[in-house]
Tab-separated table of C-alpha atoms in Angstrom:
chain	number	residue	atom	x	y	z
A	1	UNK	CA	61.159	98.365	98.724
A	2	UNK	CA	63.477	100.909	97.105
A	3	UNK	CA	64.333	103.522	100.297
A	4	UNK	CA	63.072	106.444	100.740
A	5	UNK	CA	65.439	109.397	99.476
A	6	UNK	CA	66.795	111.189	103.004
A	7	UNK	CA	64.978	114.216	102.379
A	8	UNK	CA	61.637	113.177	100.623
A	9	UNK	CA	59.254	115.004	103.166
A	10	UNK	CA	61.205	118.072	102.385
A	11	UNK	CA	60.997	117.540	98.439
A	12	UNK	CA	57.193	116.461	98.501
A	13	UNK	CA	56.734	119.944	100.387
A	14	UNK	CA	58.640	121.667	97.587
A	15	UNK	CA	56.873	120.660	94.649
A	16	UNK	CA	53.317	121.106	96.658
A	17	UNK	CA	54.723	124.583	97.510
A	18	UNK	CA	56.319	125.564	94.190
A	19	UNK	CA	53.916	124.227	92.579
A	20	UNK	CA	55.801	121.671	90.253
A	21	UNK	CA	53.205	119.725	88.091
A	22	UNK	CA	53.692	116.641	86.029
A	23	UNK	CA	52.321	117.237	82.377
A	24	UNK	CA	48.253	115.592	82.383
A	25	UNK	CA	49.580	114.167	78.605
A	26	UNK	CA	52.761	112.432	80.849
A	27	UNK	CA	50.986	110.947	83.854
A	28	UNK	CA	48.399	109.675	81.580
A	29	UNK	CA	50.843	107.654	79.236
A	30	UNK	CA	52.276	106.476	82.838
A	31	UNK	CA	49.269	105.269	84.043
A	32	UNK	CA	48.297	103.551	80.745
A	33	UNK	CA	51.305	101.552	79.814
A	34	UNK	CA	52.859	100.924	83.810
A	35	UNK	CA	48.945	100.436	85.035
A	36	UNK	CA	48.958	97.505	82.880
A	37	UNK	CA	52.892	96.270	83.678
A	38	UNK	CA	52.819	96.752	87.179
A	39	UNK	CA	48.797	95.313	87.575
A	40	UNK	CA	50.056	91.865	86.015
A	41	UNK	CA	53.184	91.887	88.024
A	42	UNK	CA	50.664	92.131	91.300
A	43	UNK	CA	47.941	89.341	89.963
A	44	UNK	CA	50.560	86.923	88.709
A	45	UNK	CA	52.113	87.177	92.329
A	46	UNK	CA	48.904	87.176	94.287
A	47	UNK	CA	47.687	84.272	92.085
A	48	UNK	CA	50.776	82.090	93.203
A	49	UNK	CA	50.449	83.200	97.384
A	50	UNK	CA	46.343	82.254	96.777
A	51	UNK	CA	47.910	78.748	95.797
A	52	UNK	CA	49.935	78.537	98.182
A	53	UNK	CA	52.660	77.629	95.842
A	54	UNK	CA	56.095	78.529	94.213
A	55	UNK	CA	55.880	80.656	91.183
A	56	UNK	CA	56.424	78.332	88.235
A	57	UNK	CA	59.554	78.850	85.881
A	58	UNK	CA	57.267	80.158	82.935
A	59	UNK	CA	55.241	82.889	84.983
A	60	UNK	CA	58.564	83.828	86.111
A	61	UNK	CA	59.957	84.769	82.784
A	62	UNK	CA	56.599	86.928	82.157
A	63	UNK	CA	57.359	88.820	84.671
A	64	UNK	CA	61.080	89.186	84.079
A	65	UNK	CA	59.077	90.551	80.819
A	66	UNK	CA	56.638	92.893	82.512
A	67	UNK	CA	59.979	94.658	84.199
A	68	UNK	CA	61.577	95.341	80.950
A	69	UNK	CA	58.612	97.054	80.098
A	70	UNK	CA	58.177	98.724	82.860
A	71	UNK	CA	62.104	100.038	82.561
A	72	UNK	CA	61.353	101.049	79.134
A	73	UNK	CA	58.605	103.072	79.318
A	74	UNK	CA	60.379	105.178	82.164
A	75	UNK	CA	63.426	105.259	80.235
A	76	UNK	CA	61.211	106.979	77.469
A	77	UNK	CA	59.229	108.949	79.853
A	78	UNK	CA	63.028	110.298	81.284
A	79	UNK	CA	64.774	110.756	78.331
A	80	UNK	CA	61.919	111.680	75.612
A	81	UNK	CA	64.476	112.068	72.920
A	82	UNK	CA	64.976	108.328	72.972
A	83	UNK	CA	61.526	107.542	72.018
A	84	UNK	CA	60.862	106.151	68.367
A	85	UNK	CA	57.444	105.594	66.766
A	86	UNK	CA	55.810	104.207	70.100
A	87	UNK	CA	52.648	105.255	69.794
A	88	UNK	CA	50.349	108.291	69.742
A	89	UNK	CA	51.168	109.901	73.818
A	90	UNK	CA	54.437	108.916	73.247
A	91	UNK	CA	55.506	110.463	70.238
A	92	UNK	CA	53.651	113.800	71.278
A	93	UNK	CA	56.015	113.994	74.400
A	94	UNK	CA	58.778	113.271	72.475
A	95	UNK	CA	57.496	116.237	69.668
A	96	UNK	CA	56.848	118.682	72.382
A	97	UNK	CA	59.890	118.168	74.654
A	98	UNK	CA	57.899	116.877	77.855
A	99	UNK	CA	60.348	116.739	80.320
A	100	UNK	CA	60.109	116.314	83.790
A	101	UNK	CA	60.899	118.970	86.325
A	102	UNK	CA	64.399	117.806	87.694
A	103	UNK	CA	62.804	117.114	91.131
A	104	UNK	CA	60.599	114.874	89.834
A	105	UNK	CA	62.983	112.841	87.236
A	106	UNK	CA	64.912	111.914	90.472
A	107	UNK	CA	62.491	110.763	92.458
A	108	UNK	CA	60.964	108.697	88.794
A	109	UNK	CA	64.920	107.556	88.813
A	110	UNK	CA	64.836	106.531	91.962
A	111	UNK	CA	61.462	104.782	92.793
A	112	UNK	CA	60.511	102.815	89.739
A	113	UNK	CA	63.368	101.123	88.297
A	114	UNK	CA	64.957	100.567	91.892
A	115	UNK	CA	61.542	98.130	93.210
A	116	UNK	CA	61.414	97.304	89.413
A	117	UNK	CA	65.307	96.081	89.549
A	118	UNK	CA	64.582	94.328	92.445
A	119	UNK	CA	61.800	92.243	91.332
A	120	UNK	CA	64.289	91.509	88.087
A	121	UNK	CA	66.906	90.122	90.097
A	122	UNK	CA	65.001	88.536	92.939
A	123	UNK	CA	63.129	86.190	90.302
A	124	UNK	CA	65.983	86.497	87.698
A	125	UNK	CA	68.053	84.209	90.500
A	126	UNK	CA	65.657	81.397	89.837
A	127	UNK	CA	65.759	81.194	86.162
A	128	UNK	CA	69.339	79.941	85.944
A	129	UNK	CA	69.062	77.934	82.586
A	130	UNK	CA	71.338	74.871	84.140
A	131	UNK	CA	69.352	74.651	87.300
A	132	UNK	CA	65.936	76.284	87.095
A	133	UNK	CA	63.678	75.995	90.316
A	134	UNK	CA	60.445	77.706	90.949
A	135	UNK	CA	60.413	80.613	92.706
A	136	UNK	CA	59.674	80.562	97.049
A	137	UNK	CA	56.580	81.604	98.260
A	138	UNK	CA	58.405	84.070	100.386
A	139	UNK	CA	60.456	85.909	97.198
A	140	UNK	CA	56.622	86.020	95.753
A	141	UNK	CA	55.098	87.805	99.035
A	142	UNK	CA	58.542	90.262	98.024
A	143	UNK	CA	57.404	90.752	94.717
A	144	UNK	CA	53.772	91.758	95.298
A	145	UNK	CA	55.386	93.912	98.020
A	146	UNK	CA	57.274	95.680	95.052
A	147	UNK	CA	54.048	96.225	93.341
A	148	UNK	CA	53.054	97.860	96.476
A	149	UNK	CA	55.592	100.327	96.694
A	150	UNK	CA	55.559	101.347	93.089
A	151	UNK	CA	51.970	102.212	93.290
A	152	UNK	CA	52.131	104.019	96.601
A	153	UNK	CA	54.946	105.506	95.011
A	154	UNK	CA	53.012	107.198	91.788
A	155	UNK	CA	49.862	108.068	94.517
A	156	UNK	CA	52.113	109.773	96.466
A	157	UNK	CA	53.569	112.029	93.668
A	158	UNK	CA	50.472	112.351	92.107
A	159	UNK	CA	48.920	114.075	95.146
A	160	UNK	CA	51.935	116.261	95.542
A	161	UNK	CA	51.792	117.480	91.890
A	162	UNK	CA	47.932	117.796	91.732
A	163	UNK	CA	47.969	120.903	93.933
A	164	UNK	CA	45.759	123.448	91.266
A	165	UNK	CA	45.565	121.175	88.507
A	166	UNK	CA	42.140	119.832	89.625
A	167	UNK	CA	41.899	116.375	87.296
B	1	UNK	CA	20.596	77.166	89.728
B	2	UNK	CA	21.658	77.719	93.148
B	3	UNK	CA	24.521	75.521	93.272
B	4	UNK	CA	25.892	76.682	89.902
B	5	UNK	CA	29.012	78.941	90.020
B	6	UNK	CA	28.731	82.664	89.336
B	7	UNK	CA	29.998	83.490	86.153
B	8	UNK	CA	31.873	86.883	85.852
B	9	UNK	CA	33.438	87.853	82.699
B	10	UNK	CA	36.685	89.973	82.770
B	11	UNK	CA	37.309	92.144	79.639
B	12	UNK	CA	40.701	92.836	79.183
B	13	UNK	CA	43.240	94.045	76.942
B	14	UNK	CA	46.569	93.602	78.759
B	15	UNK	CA	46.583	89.164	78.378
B	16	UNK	CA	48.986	88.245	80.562
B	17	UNK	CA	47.088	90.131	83.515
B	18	UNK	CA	43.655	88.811	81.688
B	19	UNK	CA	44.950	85.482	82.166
B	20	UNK	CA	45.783	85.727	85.963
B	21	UNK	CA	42.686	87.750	86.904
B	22	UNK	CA	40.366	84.555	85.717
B	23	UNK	CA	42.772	82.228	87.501
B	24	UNK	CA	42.481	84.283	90.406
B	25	UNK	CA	38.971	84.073	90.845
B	26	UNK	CA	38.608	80.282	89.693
B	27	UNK	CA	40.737	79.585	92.396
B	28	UNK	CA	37.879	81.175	94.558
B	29	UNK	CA	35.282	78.824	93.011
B	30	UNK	CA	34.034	81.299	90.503
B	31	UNK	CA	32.726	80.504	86.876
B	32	UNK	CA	35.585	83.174	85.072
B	33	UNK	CA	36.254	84.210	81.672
B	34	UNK	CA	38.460	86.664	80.222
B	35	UNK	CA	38.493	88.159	76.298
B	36	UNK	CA	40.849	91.201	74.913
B	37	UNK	CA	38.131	92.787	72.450
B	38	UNK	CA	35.137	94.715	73.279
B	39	UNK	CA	32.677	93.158	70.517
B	40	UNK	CA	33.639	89.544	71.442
B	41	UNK	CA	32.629	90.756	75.217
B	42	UNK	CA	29.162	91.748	73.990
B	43	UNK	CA	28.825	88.656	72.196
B	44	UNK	CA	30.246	86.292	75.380
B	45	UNK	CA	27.637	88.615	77.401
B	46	UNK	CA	25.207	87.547	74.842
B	47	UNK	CA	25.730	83.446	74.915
B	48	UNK	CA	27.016	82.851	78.603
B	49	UNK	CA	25.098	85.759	80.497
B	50	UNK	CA	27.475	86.370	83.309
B	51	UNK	CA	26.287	87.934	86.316
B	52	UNK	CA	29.356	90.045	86.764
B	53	UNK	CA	31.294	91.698	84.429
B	54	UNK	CA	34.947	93.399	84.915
B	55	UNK	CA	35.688	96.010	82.343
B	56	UNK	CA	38.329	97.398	81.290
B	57	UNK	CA	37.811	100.945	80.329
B	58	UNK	CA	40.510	101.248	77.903
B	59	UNK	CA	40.708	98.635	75.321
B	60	UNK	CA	43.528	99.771	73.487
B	61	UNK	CA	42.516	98.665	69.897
B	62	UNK	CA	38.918	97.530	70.204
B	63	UNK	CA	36.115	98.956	68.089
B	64	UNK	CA	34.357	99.390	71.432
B	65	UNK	CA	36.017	100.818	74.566
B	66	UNK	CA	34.835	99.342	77.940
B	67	UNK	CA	31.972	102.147	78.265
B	68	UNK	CA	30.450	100.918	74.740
B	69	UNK	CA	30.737	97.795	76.222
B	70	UNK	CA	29.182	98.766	79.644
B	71	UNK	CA	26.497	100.386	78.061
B	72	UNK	CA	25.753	97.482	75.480
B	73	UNK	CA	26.065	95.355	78.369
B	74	UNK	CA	23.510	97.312	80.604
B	75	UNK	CA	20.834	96.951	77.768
B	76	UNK	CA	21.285	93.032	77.699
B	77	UNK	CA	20.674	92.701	81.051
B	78	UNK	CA	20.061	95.759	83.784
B	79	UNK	CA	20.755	93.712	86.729
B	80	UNK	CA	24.830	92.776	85.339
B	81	UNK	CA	26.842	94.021	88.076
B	82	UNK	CA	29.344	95.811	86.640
B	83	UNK	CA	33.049	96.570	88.081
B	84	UNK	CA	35.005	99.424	85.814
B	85	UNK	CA	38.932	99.475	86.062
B	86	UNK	CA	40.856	102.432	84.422
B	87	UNK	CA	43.273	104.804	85.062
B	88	UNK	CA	43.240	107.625	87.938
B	89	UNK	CA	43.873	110.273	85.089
B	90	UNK	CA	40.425	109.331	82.986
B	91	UNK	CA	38.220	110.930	85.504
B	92	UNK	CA	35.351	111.799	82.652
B	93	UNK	CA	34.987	108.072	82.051
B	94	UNK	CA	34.141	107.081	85.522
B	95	UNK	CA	31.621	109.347	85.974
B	96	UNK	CA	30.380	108.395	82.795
B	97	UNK	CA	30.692	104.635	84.107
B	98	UNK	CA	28.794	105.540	87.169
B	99	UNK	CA	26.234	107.158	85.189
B	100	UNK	CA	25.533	103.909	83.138
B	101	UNK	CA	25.166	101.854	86.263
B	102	UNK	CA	28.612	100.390	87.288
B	103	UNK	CA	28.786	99.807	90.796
B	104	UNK	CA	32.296	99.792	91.533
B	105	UNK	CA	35.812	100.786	89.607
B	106	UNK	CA	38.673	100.521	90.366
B	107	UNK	CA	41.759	102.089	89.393
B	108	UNK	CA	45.172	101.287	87.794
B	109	UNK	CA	48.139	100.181	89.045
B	110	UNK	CA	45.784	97.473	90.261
B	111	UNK	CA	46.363	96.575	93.914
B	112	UNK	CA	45.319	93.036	93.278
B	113	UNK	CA	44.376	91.815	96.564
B	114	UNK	CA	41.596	94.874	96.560
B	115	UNK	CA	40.443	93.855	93.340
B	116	UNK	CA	40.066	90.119	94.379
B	117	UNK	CA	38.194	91.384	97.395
B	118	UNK	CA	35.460	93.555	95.295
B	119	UNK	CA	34.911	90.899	92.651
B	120	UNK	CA	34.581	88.506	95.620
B	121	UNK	CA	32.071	91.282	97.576
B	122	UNK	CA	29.953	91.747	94.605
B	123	UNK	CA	29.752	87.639	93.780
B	124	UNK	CA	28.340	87.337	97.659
B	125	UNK	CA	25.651	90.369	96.120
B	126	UNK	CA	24.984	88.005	92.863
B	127	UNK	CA	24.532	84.640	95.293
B	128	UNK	CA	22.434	86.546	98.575
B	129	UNK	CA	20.069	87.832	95.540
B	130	UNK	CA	20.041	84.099	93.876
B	131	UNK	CA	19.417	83.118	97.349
B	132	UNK	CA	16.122	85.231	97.724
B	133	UNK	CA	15.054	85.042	93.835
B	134	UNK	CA	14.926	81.533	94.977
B	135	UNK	CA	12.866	81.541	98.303
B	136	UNK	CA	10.328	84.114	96.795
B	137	UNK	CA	9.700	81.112	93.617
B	138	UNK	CA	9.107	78.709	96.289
């Protein structure tokens, strides 16, 4: 799981006491396109430690998939200027400037594409093209631990930035 | 009847996560099904009448969103247990979910090993009520 920024009790309280919000138009293009990336990432994982099994090769390389989407959409979500004819919510935060309060891009930086990284490289290892193998049970149990952490993550700053927003 | 799986339909728009939700829960000896579009849910409703149904609220391009489906769903067959998912942020469509009789949602980023757990709660519902439709025919 990515660690936890030194201070991060001291920068939840800030944006709960300054009040530092998230746009509703922002979170909601979150939720809808890394609900769906980071949901498959957790049900192709859980699927595999039901099994008991290795994660096949081919499941592997959809969720190599899932965490360039993932990446993407933050990217986007970071640097709004970079988005291009993506879709309704995204072109409106790209037309009216949404950016995120500073606070908040660096704890987006750091969260999200850090576990999102790490479940690239951790299954990326297995897909050499000379020597493929499936992937261990135990870098699986990792992966849906990822999941874990990005969700907890995006709770977390959701409750902080709800204070007097009431949706 | 009994002895026949339950049948739950998942209606979904994301495939990839369609796909491992219904192998999920085949694993688990359930009947599963998955489709991306909310009219071809209605009509899957219509021919395989599965006892529970997993909805996606947002359907992305479908003519009918998960509540259309819900509610089309709900006037098939009353007794469908129905489990919502959407996003924390679409607040107005749960309670509009809960209003046309869905029993549980749950929200995304999916924490799959909750979701596995509800669909698997609700199927015990679906077989203790097979259970005592049966012993009340006899």
């Amino acid at each position: 799981m990515a660690n936890p920024l030194p201070n991060e009790k001291e920068l939840y309280e800030r944006i709960k006491s300054e009040n530092i919000s998230v746009h509703p138009l922002v979170w909601d293009t979150m939720y809808h396109y890394l609900g769906d990336y980071i949901s498959a990432i957790s049900f192709i994982s859980l699927l595999y430690i039901e099994k008991n099994e290795p994660m096949t090769i081919a499941d592997g390389k959809r969720i190599i998939e899932y965490t360039r989407k993932i990446i993407d959409v933050v990217g986007k979500i970071l640097h709004p200027e970079r988005i291009n004819a993506d879709g309704k919510s995204l072109e409106q935060i790209k037309a009216e400037n949404m950016k995120l309060h500073p606070l908040i891009h660096d704890f987006f930086t750091h969260y999200i594409p850090n576990d999102t990284n790490c479940i690239n490289f951790r299954v990326s290892y297995y897909l050499d093209p000379i020597d493929e193998n499936p992937i261990p049970l135990e870098e699986v149990r990792k992966i849906l631990d990822y999941t874990a952490s990005m969700r907890n993550f995006l709770d977390r700053l959701r409750e902080a930035t709800n204070k007097g927003k009431g949706f | 009847m009994n002895d026949k799986p339950i049948k739950v339909l998942v209606v979904e728009d994301e495939e990839g996560l369609a796909d491992a939700m219904v192998k999920l829960l085949k694993i688990r000896g359930l009947d599963a099904f998955y489709t991306m579009d909310g009219p071809e849910a209605v009509k899957i409703f219509e021919e395989k009448r599965p006892e529970i149904c997993v909805i996606d609220i947002q359907l992305g391009y479908s003519k009918l969103d998960g509540l259309e489906v819900l509610e089309r769903i709900k006037q098939i067959d009353k007794s469908t247990e129905c489990v919502m998912v959407t996003r924390i942020t679409d607040e107005e469509s749960i309670e509009k979910a809960k209003a046309l009789g869905a029993t549980h949602y749950l929200l995304k980023p999916l924490n799959s090993t909750e979701w596995r757990d509800v669909v698997l709660e609700v199927a015990e519902i679906v077989k203790q009520r097979r259970q005592s439709s049966g012993q009340s025919a006899t």
